[in-house]
CSV table of C-alpha atoms and ligand atoms in Angstrom, one decimal:
chain,number,residue,atom,x,y,z
Z,999,MET,CA,5.3,23.9,4.2
Z,1000,ARG,CA,6.6,23.2,0.7
Z,1001,LYS,CA,8.8,20.1,0.7
Z,1002,LYS,CA,10.6,17.9,-1.7
Z,1003,ILE,CA,8.7,14.6,-1.5
Z,1004,VAL,CA,9.0,11.4,-3.6
Z,1005,ALA,CA,6.2,9.0,-2.7
Z,1006,GLY,CA,6.3,5.4,-3.9
Z,1007,ASN,CA,2.8,4.0,-4.7
Z,1008,TRP,CA,3.3,0.3,-4.6
Z,1009,LYS,CA,-0.3,-0.3,-5.6
Z,1010,MET,CA,-1.3,-4.0,-5.4
Z,1011,ASN,CA,2.2,-5.4,-5.7
Z,1012,LYS,CA,4.6,-7.4,-3.6
Z,1013,SER,CA,4.1,-10.2,-1.1
Z,1014,LEU,CA,5.0,-9.3,2.5
Z,1015,ASP,CA,8.5,-10.7,2.3
Z,1016,GLU,CA,9.1,-8.9,-1.0
Z,1017,GLY,CA,7.8,-5.7,0.5
Z,1018,LEU,CA,10.0,-5.9,3.5
Z,1019,ALA,CA,13.1,-6.6,1.3
Z,1020,LEU,CA,12.2,-3.6,-0.9
Z,1021,ALA,CA,11.7,-1.3,2.1
Z,1022,SER,CA,14.9,-2.4,3.7
Z,1023,GLU,CA,16.8,-1.8,0.5
Z,1024,VAL,CA,15.3,1.6,0.1
Z,1025,VAL,CA,16.2,2.6,3.6
Z,1026,ASN,CA,19.8,1.3,3.2
Z,1027,ILE,CA,20.4,3.1,-0.1
Z,1028,VAL,CA,18.9,6.3,1.2
Z,1029,ASN,CA,21.1,6.1,4.3
Z,1030,ASP,CA,24.2,5.5,2.2
Z,1031,GLU,CA,23.6,7.9,-0.7
Z,1032,LEU,CA,20.9,10.5,-0.2
Z,1033,THR,CA,22.4,13.9,0.5
Z,1034,ASN,CA,19.7,16.3,-0.6
Z,1035,ASP,CA,16.8,17.4,1.6
Z,1036,ALA,CA,14.1,15.3,-0.1
Z,1037,ILE,CA,12.1,12.8,1.8
Z,1038,ALA,CA,10.7,9.4,0.7
Z,1039,VAL,CA,7.2,8.1,1.5
Z,1040,LEU,CA,6.5,4.4,1.0
Z,1041,CYS,CA,2.8,3.9,0.3
Z,1042,THR,CA,2.5,0.1,0.7
Z,1043,PRO,CA,-0.5,-2.2,0.6
Z,1044,PHE,CA,-2.4,-2.0,3.9
Z,1045,VAL,CA,-1.3,-5.5,5.1
Z,1046,HIS,CA,2.4,-4.5,4.8
Z,1047,LEU,CA,2.2,-1.2,6.8
Z,1048,SER,CA,2.7,-2.6,10.3
Z,1049,ALA,CA,5.9,-4.5,9.3
Z,1050,VAL,CA,7.3,-1.9,7.0
Z,1051,SER,CA,6.8,0.7,9.8
Z,1052,LYS,CA,9.4,-1.1,11.9
Z,1053,ILE,CA,11.9,-0.8,9.0
Z,1054,VAL,CA,11.4,2.9,8.5
Z,1055,ALA,CA,11.1,3.7,12.2
Z,1056,GLY,CA,13.9,6.1,13.3
Z,1057,SER,CA,14.6,7.3,9.7
Z,1058,ASP,CA,14.2,11.0,9.2
Z,1059,LYS,CA,14.2,10.5,5.4
Z,1060,VAL,CA,11.8,7.6,4.8
Z,1061,PHE,CA,8.2,7.7,6.0
Z,1062,LEU,CA,5.2,5.4,5.7
Z,1063,GLY,CA,1.9,6.0,3.8
Z,1064,ALA,CA,-1.3,4.2,2.9
Z,1065,GLN,CA,-3.0,4.1,-0.5
Z,1066,ASN,CA,-6.5,4.9,0.7
Z,1067,MET,CA,-8.6,5.4,3.8
Z,1068,SER,CA,-12.3,5.3,4.9
Z,1069,GLU,CA,-14.1,8.5,5.7
Z,1070,HIS,CA,-15.8,6.7,8.6
Z,1071,ALA,CA,-14.3,6.5,12.1
Z,1072,SER,CA,-15.2,2.9,12.8
Z,1073,GLY,CA,-18.0,0.4,12.5
Z,1074,ALA,CA,-19.8,-1.8,10.0
Z,1075,TYR,CA,-17.7,-1.0,6.9
Z,1076,THR,CA,-16.4,-4.4,5.8
Z,1077,GLY,CA,-13.1,-4.3,4.1
Z,1078,ASP,CA,-12.4,-0.6,5.0
Z,1079,ILE,CA,-9.5,0.9,6.9
Z,1080,SER,CA,-9.8,3.9,9.3
Z,1081,ALA,CA,-7.5,6.8,10.0
Z,1082,ASP,CA,-7.0,5.6,13.6
Z,1083,MET,CA,-5.9,2.2,12.2
Z,1084,LEU,CA,-3.4,3.9,10.0
Z,1085,ASN,CA,-2.1,5.9,12.9
Z,1086,SER,CA,-1.8,2.8,15.0
Z,1087,VAL,CA,0.6,1.2,12.5
Z,1088,GLY,CA,2.8,4.2,12.1
Z,1089,ALA,CA,1.6,5.6,8.8
Z,1090,SER,CA,1.9,9.4,8.5
Z,1091,TYR,CA,0.7,9.9,4.9
Z,1092,VAL,CA,-2.3,8.7,3.0
Z,1093,ILE,CA,-3.0,8.8,-0.8
Z,1094,LEU,CA,-6.5,10.0,-1.4
Z,1095,GLY,CA,-8.4,10.0,-4.7
Z,1096,HIS,CA,-5.9,8.1,-6.9
Z,1097,SER,CA,-7.4,7.9,-10.4
Z,1098,GLU,CA,-7.5,4.1,-10.1
Z,1099,ARG,CA,-9.7,4.4,-6.9
Z,1100,ARG,CA,-11.9,7.0,-8.7
Z,1101,GLU,CA,-12.3,4.8,-11.7
Z,1102,TYR,CA,-12.7,1.3,-10.2
Z,1103,HIS,CA,-14.3,2.3,-6.9
Z,1104,ASN,CA,-16.3,5.3,-8.0
Z,1105,GLU,CA,-14.8,7.6,-5.5
Z,1106,SER,CA,-16.4,11.0,-5.9
Z,1107,ASN,CA,-15.0,14.5,-5.2
Z,1108,ALA,CA,-17.5,14.9,-2.3
Z,1109,GLN,CA,-16.5,11.6,-0.7
Z,1110,LEU,CA,-12.9,12.5,-1.0
Z,1111,ALA,CA,-13.6,15.9,0.7
Z,1112,SER,CA,-14.8,13.9,3.7
Z,1113,ARG,CA,-11.7,11.7,3.7
Z,1114,VAL,CA,-9.4,14.7,3.5
Z,1115,ASP,CA,-11.2,16.1,6.6
Z,1116,VAL,CA,-10.8,12.9,8.5
Z,1117,ALA,CA,-7.2,12.5,7.6
Z,1118,LEU,CA,-6.4,16.0,8.7
Z,1119,GLU,CA,-8.4,15.7,11.9
Z,1120,LYS,CA,-6.4,12.5,12.7
Z,1121,GLY,CA,-3.0,14.1,11.9
Z,1122,LEU,CA,-2.3,12.2,8.6
Z,1123,THR,CA,-1.0,14.1,5.6
Z,1124,PRO,CA,-3.3,13.6,2.6
Z,1125,ILE,CA,-1.6,13.2,-0.8
Z,1126,PHE,CA,-4.5,14.3,-2.8
Z,1127,CYS,CA,-4.5,13.0,-6.4
Z,1128,CYS,CA,-6.0,14.9,-9.3
Z,1129,GLY,CA,-5.6,14.6,-13.1
Z,1130,GLU,CA,-7.4,14.4,-16.4
Z,1131,SER,CA,-8.1,11.7,-18.9
Z,1132,LEU,CA,-6.7,11.8,-22.4
Z,1133,GLU,CA,-10.1,12.8,-23.7
Z,1134,ILE,CA,-10.2,15.9,-21.5
Z,1135,ARG,CA,-6.6,16.8,-22.3
Z,1136,GLU,CA,-7.4,16.6,-26.1
Z,1137,ALA,CA,-10.5,18.8,-25.6
Z,1138,GLY,CA,-8.2,21.4,-23.9
Z,1139,THR,CA,-10.3,21.6,-20.7
Z,1140,HIS,CA,-7.7,19.9,-18.4
Z,1141,VAL,CA,-7.0,23.0,-16.3
Z,1142,GLU,CA,-10.7,23.5,-15.7
Z,1143,PHE,CA,-11.3,19.9,-14.9
Z,1144,VAL,CA,-8.4,19.5,-12.4
Z,1145,SER,CA,-9.2,22.8,-10.8
Z,1146,ASN,CA,-12.7,21.6,-10.2
Z,1147,GLN,CA,-11.4,18.4,-8.5
Z,1148,LEU,CA,-9.4,20.7,-6.1
Z,1149,LYS,CA,-12.4,23.0,-5.6
Z,1150,GLU,CA,-14.8,20.2,-4.8
Z,1151,SER,CA,-12.6,18.2,-2.5
Z,1152,LEU,CA,-10.3,20.7,-0.9
Z,1153,PHE,CA,-11.6,24.3,-1.0
Z,1154,HIS,CA,-13.9,23.9,1.9
Z,1155,LEU,CA,-10.8,23.8,4.0
Z,1156,ASP,CA,-9.5,26.9,5.7
Z,1157,ALA,CA,-6.0,28.1,4.8
Z,1158,ALA,CA,-4.4,26.5,7.9
Z,1159,SER,CA,-5.9,23.1,7.1
Z,1160,PHE,CA,-5.3,23.4,3.4
Z,1161,SER,CA,-1.6,24.1,4.1
Z,1162,LYS,CA,-1.2,20.5,5.4
Z,1163,VAL,CA,-2.3,18.9,2.1
Z,1164,VAL,CA,0.1,17.6,-0.5
Z,1165,ILE,CA,-1.3,17.6,-4.1
Z,1166,ALA,CA,-0.3,15.1,-6.7
Z,1167,TYR,CA,-1.1,16.0,-10.3
Z,1168,GLU,CA,-1.3,12.7,-12.2
Z,1169,PRO,CA,-2.5,12.9,-15.8
Z,1170,ILE,CA,-4.4,9.6,-16.3
Z,1171,TRP,CA,-3.0,9.2,-19.8
Z,1172,ALA,CA,0.6,9.1,-18.3
Z,1173,ILE,CA,-0.1,6.6,-15.5
Z,1174,GLY,CA,1.5,3.2,-16.1
Z,1175,THR,CA,1.6,3.9,-19.9
Z,1176,GLY,CA,5.2,4.8,-20.3
Z,1177,VAL,CA,4.0,8.1,-21.7
Z,1178,THR,CA,5.3,10.8,-19.4
Z,1179,ALA,CA,3.9,14.3,-19.6
Z,1180,THR,CA,6.7,16.5,-20.9
Z,1181,SER,CA,8.4,18.6,-18.3
Z,1182,ALA,CA,6.8,21.6,-20.0
Z,1183,GLN,CA,3.3,20.0,-19.8
Z,1184,ALA,CA,3.9,19.2,-16.1
Z,1185,GLN,CA,5.2,22.7,-15.3
Z,1186,ASP,CA,2.3,24.4,-17.2
Z,1187,MET,CA,-0.3,22.4,-15.2
Z,1188,HIS,CA,1.5,22.8,-11.8
Z,1189,LYS,CA,1.8,26.6,-12.4
Z,1190,ALA,CA,-1.9,26.8,-13.4
Z,1191,LEU,CA,-2.9,24.9,-10.2
Z,1192,ARG,CA,-0.7,27.1,-8.1
Z,1193,ASP,CA,-2.5,30.1,-9.6
Z,1194,VAL,CA,-5.8,28.5,-8.7
Z,1195,LEU,CA,-4.6,28.0,-5.2
Z,1196,ALA,CA,-3.3,31.6,-5.0
Z,1197,ALA,CA,-6.8,32.9,-6.0
Z,1198,GLN,CA,-8.4,30.8,-3.3
Z,1199,TYR,CA,-5.9,31.0,-0.4
Z,1200,GLY,CA,-3.4,33.8,-1.4
Z,1201,GLN,CA,0.0,33.6,-2.9
Z,1202,GLU,CA,1.8,32.7,0.3
Z,1203,VAL,CA,-0.3,29.5,0.8
Z,1204,ALA,CA,0.0,28.7,-2.9
Z,1205,ASP,CA,3.8,29.1,-2.8
Z,1206,GLY,CA,3.9,26.9,0.3
Z,1207,THR,CA,2.0,24.0,-1.2
Z,1208,THR,CA,3.8,20.9,-2.3
Z,1209,ILE,CA,2.7,19.7,-5.7
Z,1210,LEU,CA,4.0,16.4,-6.9
Z,1211,TYR,CA,3.9,15.0,-10.5
Z,1212,GLY,CA,2.9,11.4,-11.2
Z,1213,GLY,CA,2.8,9.3,-14.3
Z,1214,SER,CA,5.6,7.2,-15.7
Z,1215,ALA,CA,8.3,9.1,-13.8
Z,1216,LYS,CA,11.6,7.3,-13.8
Z,1217,PRO,CA,15.3,7.9,-13.2
Z,1218,ALA,CA,15.7,9.1,-16.8
Z,1219,ASN,CA,13.1,11.8,-16.7
Z,1220,ALA,CA,12.9,12.8,-13.1
Z,1221,PRO,CA,15.8,15.3,-13.2
Z,1222,GLU,CA,14.1,17.4,-15.9
Z,1223,LEU,CA,10.7,17.1,-14.2
Z,1224,PHE,CA,12.0,18.1,-10.8
Z,1225,ALA,CA,14.0,21.0,-12.3
Z,1226,GLN,CA,10.7,22.7,-13.1
Z,1227,PRO,CA,10.0,25.5,-10.7
Z,1228,ASP,CA,6.5,24.3,-9.8
Z,1229,VAL,CA,7.2,20.6,-9.6
Z,1230,ASP,CA,8.1,19.7,-6.0
Z,1231,GLY,CA,8.5,16.0,-6.4
Z,1232,GLY,CA,6.8,12.8,-7.6
Z,1233,LEU,CA,4.3,10.1,-6.9
Z,1234,ILE,CA,5.9,7.1,-8.4
Z,1235,GLY,CA,4.2,3.8,-9.3
Z,1236,GLY,CA,6.1,1.3,-11.4
Z,1237,ALA,CA,9.6,2.7,-10.7
Z,1238,SER,CA,9.0,2.6,-6.9
Z,1239,LEU,CA,9.0,-1.2,-7.0
Z,1240,LYS,CA,12.8,-1.2,-7.6
Z,1241,ALA,CA,14.8,0.3,-4.8
Z,1242,ARG,CA,17.6,1.4,-7.0
Z,1243,ASP,CA,15.3,3.2,-9.4
Z,1244,PHE,CA,13.2,4.7,-6.7
Z,1245,VAL,CA,16.2,6.2,-4.8
Z,1246,ASP,CA,17.8,7.4,-8.0
Z,1247,ILE,CA,14.6,9.4,-8.6
Z,1248,ILE,CA,14.8,10.9,-5.1
Z,1249,LYS,CA,18.5,11.7,-5.7
Z,1250,SER,CA,17.7,13.5,-8.9
Z,1251,TYR,CA,16.7,16.9,-7.4
D,2215,PGA,P1,3.3,5.1,-12.7
D,2215,PGA,O1,2.1,5.3,-11.6
D,2215,PGA,O2,4.5,5.8,-12.1
D,2215,PGA,O3,3.5,3.6,-12.8
D,2215,PGA,O4,2.9,5.7,-14.0
D,2215,PGA,C1,2.0,6.6,-11.0
D,2215,PGA,C2,0.8,6.5,-10.0
D,2215,PGA,O5,-0.2,5.9,-10.5
D,2215,PGA,O6,0.8,7.0,-8.9
């Protein structure tokens, strides 16, 4: 079902104490101030999940997510984390295919397809990231490139399974650079992706899909981005590390 979601991707930031303080502050401000029907997802480093889970437990507005996950169930995969482990610490979302994982860890569309399957099997909601480099944007092939990421990692799913996936469009040139896509660029791409989804799964499924925007989103530009008809929310990096900024983004629908 299409939802308003603002997910904070903490990336490799915050000690445990700092993370707990940030999560507590987010929950407190959300409880005091959030009146719209958006939800927040805190995607913390793995080692913080268990403790942050206790802070968000009981909230119907703030949920817990991981930043990655193995496609394997268990076994000799040193350093990896399984879906069962994420479930056991209370995570309900998992970011898959973030551009930093694709770039620094060579994650492929095929591997991500397996991870999406495992996440869905285990009841986790994948936040599937897609997005093009500046080079591809300048060549004008961005819609084709991102459509292909969806096709290769998601289109093996049947409509019922696909409906459980959240998509995050994150142009790589806008991540952590301070350069945000304009609201028109975001809307154009989100609309194009929704059309691709409609061709594959039908208009009803496409209209029900949550598509988030990510890339230098902040309180100053979130209202305009979220006002676009095909932008359902955000995946927020830098601005999710300050509780006030993060909640102001959630409030900006
Ligand atoms: P940013 O990161 O908000 O710092 O640009 C977004 C992301 O990488 O998810």
